[in-house]
Amino acid sequence: MLIFRSTAQGKVIIVAKTPARKPAISDHLAYLLAQANREINRHLESRLRKEGVPVEQWRVLMILADGKGHSMGDLANAVLLNHPTLTKMVDRMVSDALVYRVQDPSDRRRVLMHLSDRGKALAKRLSSLAERQEADIIQSYGNKSTSELKRLLESLIDSAS
Amino acid sequence: MLIFRSTAQGKVIIVAKTPARKPAISDHLAYLLAQANREINRHLESRLRKEGVPVEQWRVLMILADGKGHSMGDLANAVLLNHPTLTKMVDRMVSDALVYRVQDPSDRRRVLMHLSDRGKALAKRLSSLAERQEADIIQSYGNKSTSELKRLLESLIDSAS
DNA sequence: TGCCAACAGTTGAAAATTCAACATTTTCCC
DNA sequence: GGGAAAATGTTGAATTTTCAACTGTTGGCA
């Protein structure tokens, strides 16, 4: 769409030019990200289904795999879940004997999460499933595109947070 | 990690070199996408909060805004929701008098969704909120990065689906 | 035509997520 | 030190999402 204005001399000039078609939802970064995220998640999920583990639990296990003992707050942040959701998911994982809670001795409000042996073994198996998926993406999408995309996503993440 | 072997002459040589640190979760495209998606969604959500509309309903409204009458199946796909979830969300939106169902005369299994006047008005208001958010992203993240990222996401989406 | 598989959408029960409120512990600061 | 405010995590109720099973309709084809 063009936007006009007439000058003092009576001439008509274009002062603005909006995109020809009205913005479709697929022009929005928010939508493209959601779409891409869903697609990739779907693939990852189908890989992890072999072990019957949801993507969110994969994230928990990966984060805890450094053996460091993360607080619930850290974890919630790292696995992209809010606190009550994480609490309940951790409850389930405790029932499944994958993780356990330890009270932080230096701050008794805090709880430090750890992997059990069973959790470690599962984490290792999942890790190789996820690596394989990553390799598949690189295969079909290209090494260059993949690393460029990762670079852009990282910088978007810190510009947005 | 380095992997060694000793030669017949008793010398030790490096035969392989694996990446220095074991793969962290933040190396995974799946994780970066989830993170970026959450961050951008958070921003969009806080914009839409003004109208009290969740992001998924924004998507529904945007898709229907073309006035064409979409089937539930199309919609579910477009708004990235599975069928039963969409059915129930549409039920809510019908209660709020934002949308209505019409049976497709040419295929009586199908339902065509339309925006009510109220829905159209809301869609228009939301649209400008979302445009503003998009503009903010471009502002802080850069025009070039944004369009490059969109391009990569689009191509990822079709390579993955 | 008449049958049957596939398709479109919905439903009800079960599971997961969210919101607000809560308990406990620590930090701040007077 | 003492008391208010902030931080950490959990809880219970309400909402939302998911899964499997279901109804109704269409399309293929014998």
Short mmCIF file of C-alpha atoms (C1' of nucleotides) in Angstrom, two decimals:
data_model
loop_
_atom_site.label_atom_id
_atom_site.label_comp_id
_atom_site.label_asym_id
_atom_site.label_seq_id
_atom_site.Cartn_x
_atom_site.Cartn_y
_atom_site.Cartn_z
CA MET A 1 0.00 0.00 0.00
CA LEU A 2 1.23 3.48 -0.82
CA ILE A 3 0.70 6.50 1.34
CA PHE A 4 0.58 9.92 -0.37
CA ARG A 5 0.85 13.52 0.60
CA SER A 6 0.41 16.60 -1.50
CA THR A 7 3.07 19.30 -1.37
CA ALA A 8 2.60 23.04 -1.11
CA GLN A 9 3.13 23.16 -4.88
CA GLY A 10 0.18 20.83 -5.38
CA LYS A 11 2.31 17.85 -6.32
CA VAL A 12 1.50 14.45 -4.90
CA ILE A 13 4.42 12.47 -3.48
CA ILE A 14 4.77 9.05 -1.97
CA VAL A 15 5.72 9.25 1.67
CA ALA A 16 5.46 5.61 2.68
CA LYS A 17 5.16 2.18 1.23
CA THR A 18 3.80 -0.70 3.28
CA PRO A 19 4.25 -4.34 2.23
CA ALA A 20 1.94 -5.36 -0.57
CA ARG A 21 0.12 -8.15 1.27
CA LYS A 22 -1.00 -7.89 4.84
CA PRO A 23 1.44 -9.62 7.17
CA ALA A 24 0.75 -13.34 7.37
CA ILE A 25 1.43 -15.20 10.55
CA SER A 26 4.23 -17.10 8.87
CA ASP A 27 6.16 -13.86 8.58
CA HIS A 28 6.49 -13.69 12.33
CA LEU A 29 9.69 -14.89 13.88
CA ALA A 30 7.63 -16.12 16.82
CA TYR A 31 5.68 -18.40 14.51
CA LEU A 32 8.66 -19.71 12.56
CA LEU A 33 10.44 -20.53 15.79
CA ALA A 34 7.41 -22.36 17.15
CA GLN A 35 7.08 -24.30 13.94
CA ALA A 36 10.74 -25.26 13.74
CA ASN A 37 10.77 -26.12 17.40
CA ARG A 38 7.77 -28.40 17.00
CA GLU A 39 9.23 -30.14 13.99
CA ILE A 40 12.59 -30.82 15.60
CA ASN A 41 10.96 -31.82 18.86
CA ARG A 42 8.78 -34.28 17.04
CA HIS A 43 11.82 -35.97 15.60
CA LEU A 44 13.68 -36.00 18.90
CA GLU A 45 10.62 -37.35 20.65
CA SER A 46 10.32 -40.22 18.26
CA ARG A 47 13.96 -41.07 18.94
CA LEU A 48 13.51 -40.89 22.69
CA ARG A 49 10.32 -42.94 22.54
CA LYS A 50 12.56 -46.00 22.43
CA GLU A 51 13.33 -45.33 26.08
CA GLY A 52 9.90 -43.93 26.86
CA VAL A 53 11.29 -40.61 28.04
CA PRO A 54 9.72 -37.21 27.29
CA VAL A 55 11.94 -34.47 25.92
CA GLU A 56 11.75 -32.49 29.17
CA GLN A 57 13.15 -35.41 31.12
CA TRP A 58 15.92 -35.82 28.61
CA ARG A 59 16.84 -32.21 29.37
CA VAL A 60 16.83 -32.79 33.10
CA LEU A 61 19.02 -35.84 32.74
CA MET A 62 21.46 -34.06 30.43
CA ILE A 63 21.82 -31.12 32.77
CA LEU A 64 22.33 -33.30 35.81
CA ALA A 65 24.81 -35.48 33.96
CA ASP A 66 27.60 -33.08 34.89
CA GLY A 67 27.36 -34.57 38.38
CA LYS A 68 27.35 -31.17 40.00
CA GLY A 69 24.08 -31.14 41.94
CA HIS A 70 21.79 -28.43 40.62
CA SER A 71 19.20 -26.57 42.62
CA MET A 72 15.58 -26.72 41.53
CA GLY A 73 15.75 -23.10 40.49
CA ASP A 74 18.77 -23.65 38.26
CA LEU A 75 17.20 -26.74 36.81
CA ALA A 76 13.88 -25.09 36.12
CA ASN A 77 15.69 -22.42 34.23
CA ALA A 78 17.89 -24.81 32.33
CA VAL A 79 15.11 -27.16 31.31
CA LEU A 80 12.74 -24.32 30.41
CA LEU A 81 10.03 -25.28 32.90
CA ASN A 82 8.45 -23.24 35.64
CA HIS A 83 8.97 -24.19 39.24
CA PRO A 84 5.80 -26.09 40.11
CA THR A 85 5.95 -28.03 36.86
CA LEU A 86 9.52 -29.04 37.56
CA THR A 87 8.72 -30.03 41.13
CA LYS A 88 6.09 -32.44 39.89
CA MET A 89 8.21 -33.79 37.09
CA VAL A 90 11.03 -34.39 39.55
CA ASP A 91 8.57 -36.18 41.84
CA ARG A 92 7.85 -38.55 38.97
CA MET A 93 11.52 -39.04 38.23
CA VAL A 94 12.18 -39.76 41.89
CA SER A 95 9.45 -42.41 41.78
CA ASP A 96 11.20 -43.88 38.78
CA ALA A 97 14.46 -43.84 40.77
CA LEU A 98 16.22 -41.70 38.18
CA VAL A 99 17.14 -38.77 40.42
CA TYR A 100 17.22 -37.89 44.09
CA ARG A 101 17.05 -34.77 46.23
CA VAL A 102 19.66 -33.64 48.73
CA GLN A 103 19.18 -30.65 50.96
CA ASP A 104 21.89 -28.07 50.39
CA PRO A 105 23.79 -27.89 53.70
CA SER A 106 24.91 -24.33 53.09
CA ASP A 107 21.39 -23.03 52.39
CA ARG A 108 18.63 -25.11 53.84
CA ARG A 109 15.99 -23.64 51.59
CA ARG A 110 17.67 -25.21 48.62
CA VAL A 111 17.55 -28.70 47.24
CA LEU A 112 20.30 -30.16 45.11
CA MET A 113 19.32 -32.67 42.49
CA HIS A 114 21.47 -35.65 41.57
CA LEU A 115 21.32 -38.55 39.17
CA SER A 116 21.03 -42.05 40.58
CA ASP A 117 23.02 -44.84 38.94
CA ARG A 118 19.92 -45.78 37.02
CA GLY A 119 19.58 -42.14 35.97
CA LYS A 120 23.20 -42.04 34.83
CA ALA A 121 22.80 -45.16 32.76
CA LEU A 122 19.65 -43.80 31.14
CA ALA A 123 21.30 -40.45 30.52
CA LYS A 124 24.08 -42.17 28.67
CA ARG A 125 21.71 -44.10 26.46
CA LEU A 126 19.61 -41.03 25.72
CA SER A 127 22.68 -39.02 24.99
CA SER A 128 23.64 -41.27 22.15
CA LEU A 129 20.09 -41.23 20.77
CA ALA A 130 20.14 -37.44 20.80
CA GLU A 131 23.58 -37.32 19.20
CA ARG A 132 22.31 -39.49 16.44
CA GLN A 133 19.38 -37.15 15.86
CA GLU A 134 21.72 -34.19 15.77
CA ALA A 135 23.82 -36.01 13.20
CA ASP A 136 20.71 -36.65 11.10
CA ILE A 137 19.83 -32.99 11.09
CA ILE A 138 23.32 -32.04 9.98
CA GLN A 139 23.09 -34.68 7.32
CA SER A 140 19.85 -33.49 5.81
CA TYR A 141 20.09 -29.80 6.51
CA GLY A 142 23.79 -29.27 5.95
CA ASN A 143 26.68 -28.57 8.24
CA LYS A 144 27.01 -24.97 7.24
CA SER A 145 23.33 -24.09 7.65
CA THR A 146 23.18 -25.89 10.95
CA SER A 147 26.07 -24.07 12.52
CA GLU A 148 24.96 -20.77 11.12
CA LEU A 149 21.48 -21.33 12.51
CA LYS A 150 22.89 -22.23 15.90
CA ARG A 151 25.00 -19.11 15.93
CA LEU A 152 22.02 -16.93 15.13
CA LEU A 153 19.83 -18.63 17.71
CA GLU A 154 22.44 -18.15 20.41
CA SER A 155 22.72 -14.49 19.67
CA LEU A 156 18.95 -14.10 19.53
CA ILE A 157 18.69 -15.77 22.90
CA ASP A 158 21.01 -13.37 24.59
CA SER A 159 19.62 -10.36 22.83
CA ALA A 160 16.17 -11.38 24.04
CA SER A 161 16.81 -12.41 27.62
CA MET B 1 40.19 -36.19 24.77
CA LEU B 2 43.24 -37.60 23.04
CA ILE B 3 43.63 -41.21 22.07
CA PHE B 4 47.18 -42.61 21.88
CA ARG B 5 48.90 -45.60 20.37
CA SER B 6 52.51 -46.64 20.69
CA THR B 7 54.42 -47.45 17.54
CA ALA B 8 56.69 -50.39 16.89
CA GLN B 9 59.56 -48.04 17.64
CA GLY B 10 58.16 -47.37 21.10
CA LYS B 11 57.04 -43.87 20.25
CA VAL B 12 53.62 -42.69 21.39
CA ILE B 13 51.48 -40.98 18.78
CA ILE B 14 48.09 -39.36 18.82
CA VAL B 15 45.62 -41.28 16.70
CA ALA B 16 42.40 -39.45 17.53
CA LYS B 17 41.14 -36.32 19.13
CA THR B 18 37.59 -36.10 20.38
CA PRO B 19 36.04 -32.73 21.25
CA ALA B 20 37.54 -31.31 24.41
CA ARG B 21 34.33 -31.26 26.44
CA LYS B 22 31.57 -33.79 26.26
CA PRO B 23 28.60 -32.51 24.30
CA ALA B 24 26.54 -30.16 26.45
CA ILE B 25 22.82 -29.89 25.96
CA SER B 26 23.23 -26.34 24.73
CA ASP B 27 25.03 -27.68 21.67
CA HIS B 28 21.84 -29.33 20.49
CA LEU B 29 19.79 -27.55 17.91
CA ALA B 30 16.70 -28.95 19.61
CA TYR B 31 17.66 -27.18 22.81
CA LEU B 32 18.60 -23.88 21.22
CA LEU B 33 15.31 -23.82 19.34
CA ALA B 34 13.34 -24.55 22.49
CA GLN B 35 15.19 -21.81 24.34
CA ALA B 36 14.76 -19.21 21.62
CA ASN B 37 11.16 -20.18 21.20
CA ARG B 38 10.49 -19.77 24.89
CA GLU B 39 12.19 -16.42 25.04
CA ILE B 40 10.34 -14.96 22.08
CA ASN B 41 7.08 -16.47 23.25
CA ARG B 42 7.53 -14.91 26.63
CA HIS B 43 7.85 -11.49 25.04
CA LEU B 44 4.90 -12.02 22.74
CA GLU B 45 2.82 -13.31 25.63
CA SER B 46 3.50 -10.24 27.68
CA ARG B 47 2.36 -8.12 24.75
CA LEU B 48 -0.80 -10.13 24.26
CA ARG B 49 -1.55 -10.11 27.97
CA LYS B 50 -3.03 -6.67 27.43
CA GLU B 51 -5.91 -8.41 25.68
CA GLY B 52 -5.77 -11.51 27.87
CA VAL B 53 -5.23 -13.82 24.91
CA PRO B 54 -2.85 -16.80 24.91
CA VAL B 55 -0.39 -17.15 22.05
CA GLU B 56 -2.26 -20.16 20.62
CA GLN B 57 -5.44 -18.14 20.29
CA TRP B 58 -3.53 -15.36 18.62
CA ARG B 59 -2.47 -17.95 16.05
CA VAL B 60 -6.01 -19.15 15.52
CA LEU B 61 -7.26 -15.62 15.06
CA MET B 62 -4.48 -14.72 12.63
CA ILE B 63 -5.10 -17.78 10.50
CA LEU B 64 -8.83 -17.23 10.38
CA ALA B 65 -8.36 -13.56 9.62
CA ASP B 66 -8.10 -14.38 5.93
CA GLY B 67 -11.86 -14.93 6.05
CA LYS B 68 -11.61 -18.19 4.18
CA GLY B 69 -13.16 -20.68 6.58
CA HIS B 70 -10.62 -23.27 7.62
CA SER B 71 -11.35 -26.84 8.61
CA MET B 72 -10.35 -28.02 12.04
CA GLY B 73 -7.66 -30.19 10.51
CA ASP B 74 -6.09 -27.30 8.61
CA LEU B 75 -6.29 -25.13 11.65
CA ALA B 76 -4.76 -27.71 13.96
CA ASN B 77 -1.86 -27.98 11.61
CA ALA B 78 -1.47 -24.27 11.18
CA VAL B 79 -1.62 -23.44 14.86
CA LEU B 80 0.64 -26.31 15.84
CA LEU B 81 -1.89 -28.04 18.08
CA ASN B 82 -3.23 -31.57 17.95
CA HIS B 83 -6.85 -32.20 17.16
CA PRO B 84 -8.44 -32.70 20.55
CA THR B 85 -6.55 -29.76 21.99
CA LEU B 86 -7.77 -27.54 19.20
CA THR B 87 -11.35 -28.77 19.56
CA LYS B 88 -11.35 -27.73 23.18
CA MET B 89 -9.66 -24.45 22.58
CA VAL B 90 -12.18 -23.67 19.86
CA ASP B 91 -14.97 -24.58 22.30
CA ARG B 92 -13.62 -21.90 24.61
CA MET B 93 -13.34 -19.39 21.82
CA VAL B 94 -16.91 -20.12 20.79
CA SER B 95 -18.00 -19.45 24.37
CA ASP B 96 -16.16 -16.16 24.15
CA ALA B 97 -18.00 -15.46 20.90
CA LEU B 98 -14.77 -15.03 18.95
CA VAL B 99 -15.32 -17.77 16.36
CA TYR B 100 -18.10 -20.01 15.09
CA ARG B 101 -18.42 -23.35 13.38
CA VAL B 102 -20.15 -24.00 10.07
CA GLN B 103 -20.62 -27.46 8.67
CA ASP B 104 -18.99 -27.82 5.29
CA PRO B 105 -21.90 -28.47 2.88
CA SER B 106 -19.70 -30.34 0.44
CA ASP B 107 -18.34 -32.74 3.06
CA ARG B 108 -20.47 -33.15 6.10
CA ARG B 109 -17.67 -34.56 8.18
CA ARG B 110 -15.89 -31.26 8.02
CA VAL B 111 -16.35 -28.10 9.99
CA LEU B 112 -15.32 -24.70 8.73
CA MET B 113 -14.22 -22.15 11.28
CA HIS B 114 -14.97 -18.45 10.94
CA LEU B 115 -14.29 -15.30 12.89
CA SER B 116 -17.22 -13.45 14.42
CA ASP B 117 -17.24 -9.67 14.32
CA ARG B 118 -15.90 -9.64 17.83
CA GLY B 119 -13.18 -12.06 16.72
CA LYS B 120 -12.29 -9.84 13.77
CA ALA B 121 -11.99 -6.80 15.97
CA LEU B 122 -9.81 -8.67 18.44
CA ALA B 123 -7.68 -10.07 15.63
CA LYS B 124 -7.02 -6.58 14.39
CA ARG B 125 -5.95 -5.34 17.80
CA LEU B 126 -3.72 -8.36 18.38
CA SER B 127 -2.22 -8.00 14.99
CA SER B 128 -0.88 -4.60 15.77
CA LEU B 129 0.48 -5.78 19.12
CA ALA B 130 2.30 -8.58 17.37
CA GLU B 131 3.63 -6.28 14.68
CA ARG B 132 5.02 -4.06 17.36
CA GLN B 133 6.78 -7.00 18.96
CA GLU B 134 8.22 -8.01 15.61
CA ALA B 135 9.51 -4.49 15.17
CA ASP B 136 11.12 -4.61 18.60
CA ILE B 137 12.97 -7.77 17.73
CA ILE B 138 14.27 -6.28 14.52
CA GLN B 139 15.30 -3.23 16.46
CA SER B 140 17.31 -5.07 19.09
CA TYR B 141 18.52 -8.00 17.06
CA GLY B 142 19.12 -6.35 13.75
CA ASN B 143 17.36 -6.44 10.43
CA LYS B 144 19.99 -8.54 8.75
CA SER B 145 20.19 -11.18 11.46
CA THR B 146 16.44 -11.38 11.68
CA SER B 147 15.86 -12.00 8.03
CA GLU B 148 18.75 -14.41 7.81
CA LEU B 149 17.39 -16.32 10.78
CA LYS B 150 13.94 -16.45 9.23
CA ARG B 151 15.37 -17.76 6.01
CA LEU B 152 17.25 -20.52 7.81
CA LEU B 153 14.25 -21.47 9.90
CA GLU B 154 12.05 -21.74 6.84
CA SER B 155 14.47 -24.01 5.14
CA LEU B 156 14.92 -26.09 8.28
CA ILE B 157 11.18 -26.48 8.51
CA ASP B 158 10.81 -27.89 5.08
CA SER B 159 13.87 -30.04 5.32
CA ALA B 160 12.44 -31.52 8.52
CA SER B 161 8.81 -32.02 7.66
"C1'" DT C 1 -25.67 -51.17 -4.93
"C1'" DG C 2 -23.50 -52.40 -0.67
"C1'" DC C 3 -19.62 -53.04 2.04
"C1'" DC C 4 -15.47 -51.58 4.32
"C1'" DA C 5 -11.48 -48.86 5.06
"C1'" DA C 6 -10.09 -44.22 5.67
"C1'" DC C 7 -11.06 -39.64 7.15
"C1'" DA C 8 -12.83 -35.54 10.15
"C1'" DG C 9 -13.94 -34.24 14.34
"C1'" DT C 10 -15.43 -34.91 19.19
"C1'" DT C 11 -15.62 -36.95 23.82
"C1'" DG C 12 -14.37 -38.67 28.45
"C1'" DA C 13 -10.95 -40.15 31.52
"C1'" DA C 14 -6.24 -39.63 32.84
"C1'" DA C 15 -2.12 -36.97 33.02
"C1'" DA C 16 0.36 -32.77 33.05
"C1'" DT C 17 0.61 -27.84 33.68
"C1'" DT C 18 -0.47 -23.57 35.76
"C1'" DC C 19 -1.82 -20.23 39.29
"C1'" DA C 20 -2.06 -18.55 43.74
"C1'" DA C 21 -1.10 -19.35 48.24
"C1'" DC C 22 1.84 -21.33 51.53
"C1'" DA C 23 6.06 -22.86 54.70
"C1'" DT C 24 10.72 -22.42 55.56
"C1'" DT C 25 15.10 -20.23 55.46
"C1'" DT C 26 18.10 -16.49 54.51
"C1'" DT C 27 19.36 -11.66 53.77
"C1'" DC C 28 19.15 -7.01 54.63
"C1'" DC C 29 19.35 -3.16 57.44
"C1'" DC C 30 17.98 -0.38 61.38
"C1'" DG D 1 20.06 -8.85 67.68
"C1'" DG D 2 15.40 -8.41 65.71
"C1'" DG D 3 11.99 -7.98 62.32
"C1'" DA D 4 10.58 -7.22 57.61
"C1'" DA D 5 11.45 -8.47 52.91
"C1'" DA D 6 13.26 -11.62 49.61
"C1'" DA D 7 14.43 -16.15 48.03
"C1'" DT D 8 13.62 -21.27 47.51
"C1'" DG D 9 10.74 -24.81 46.88
"C1'" DT D 10 6.21 -27.22 47.52
"C1'" DT D 11 1.14 -27.77 47.66
"C1'" DG D 12 -3.78 -28.05 46.21
"C1'" DA D 13 -7.28 -26.56 43.17
"C1'" DA D 14 -8.41 -25.29 38.62
"C1'" DT D 15 -7.30 -25.40 33.94
"C1'" DT D 16 -5.36 -27.45 29.95
"C1'" DT D 17 -3.49 -31.13 27.30
"C1'" DT D 18 -3.20 -35.76 25.90
"C1'" DC D 19 -4.56 -40.49 24.79
"C1'" DA D 20 -7.65 -43.82 23.26
"C1'" DA D 21 -12.00 -44.73 21.87
"C1'" DC D 22 -15.93 -43.19 19.63
"C1'" DT D 23 -19.61 -41.16 15.98
"C1'" DG D 24 -20.68 -39.89 11.65
"C1'" DT D 25 -19.39 -39.30 6.72
"C1'" DT D 26 -17.06 -40.22 2.51
"C1'" DG D 27 -14.57 -42.74 -1.10
"C1'" DG D 28 -13.17 -46.88 -3.29
"C1'" DC D 29 -14.33 -50.94 -5.42
"C1'" DA D 30 -16.18 -55.61 -5.94
#
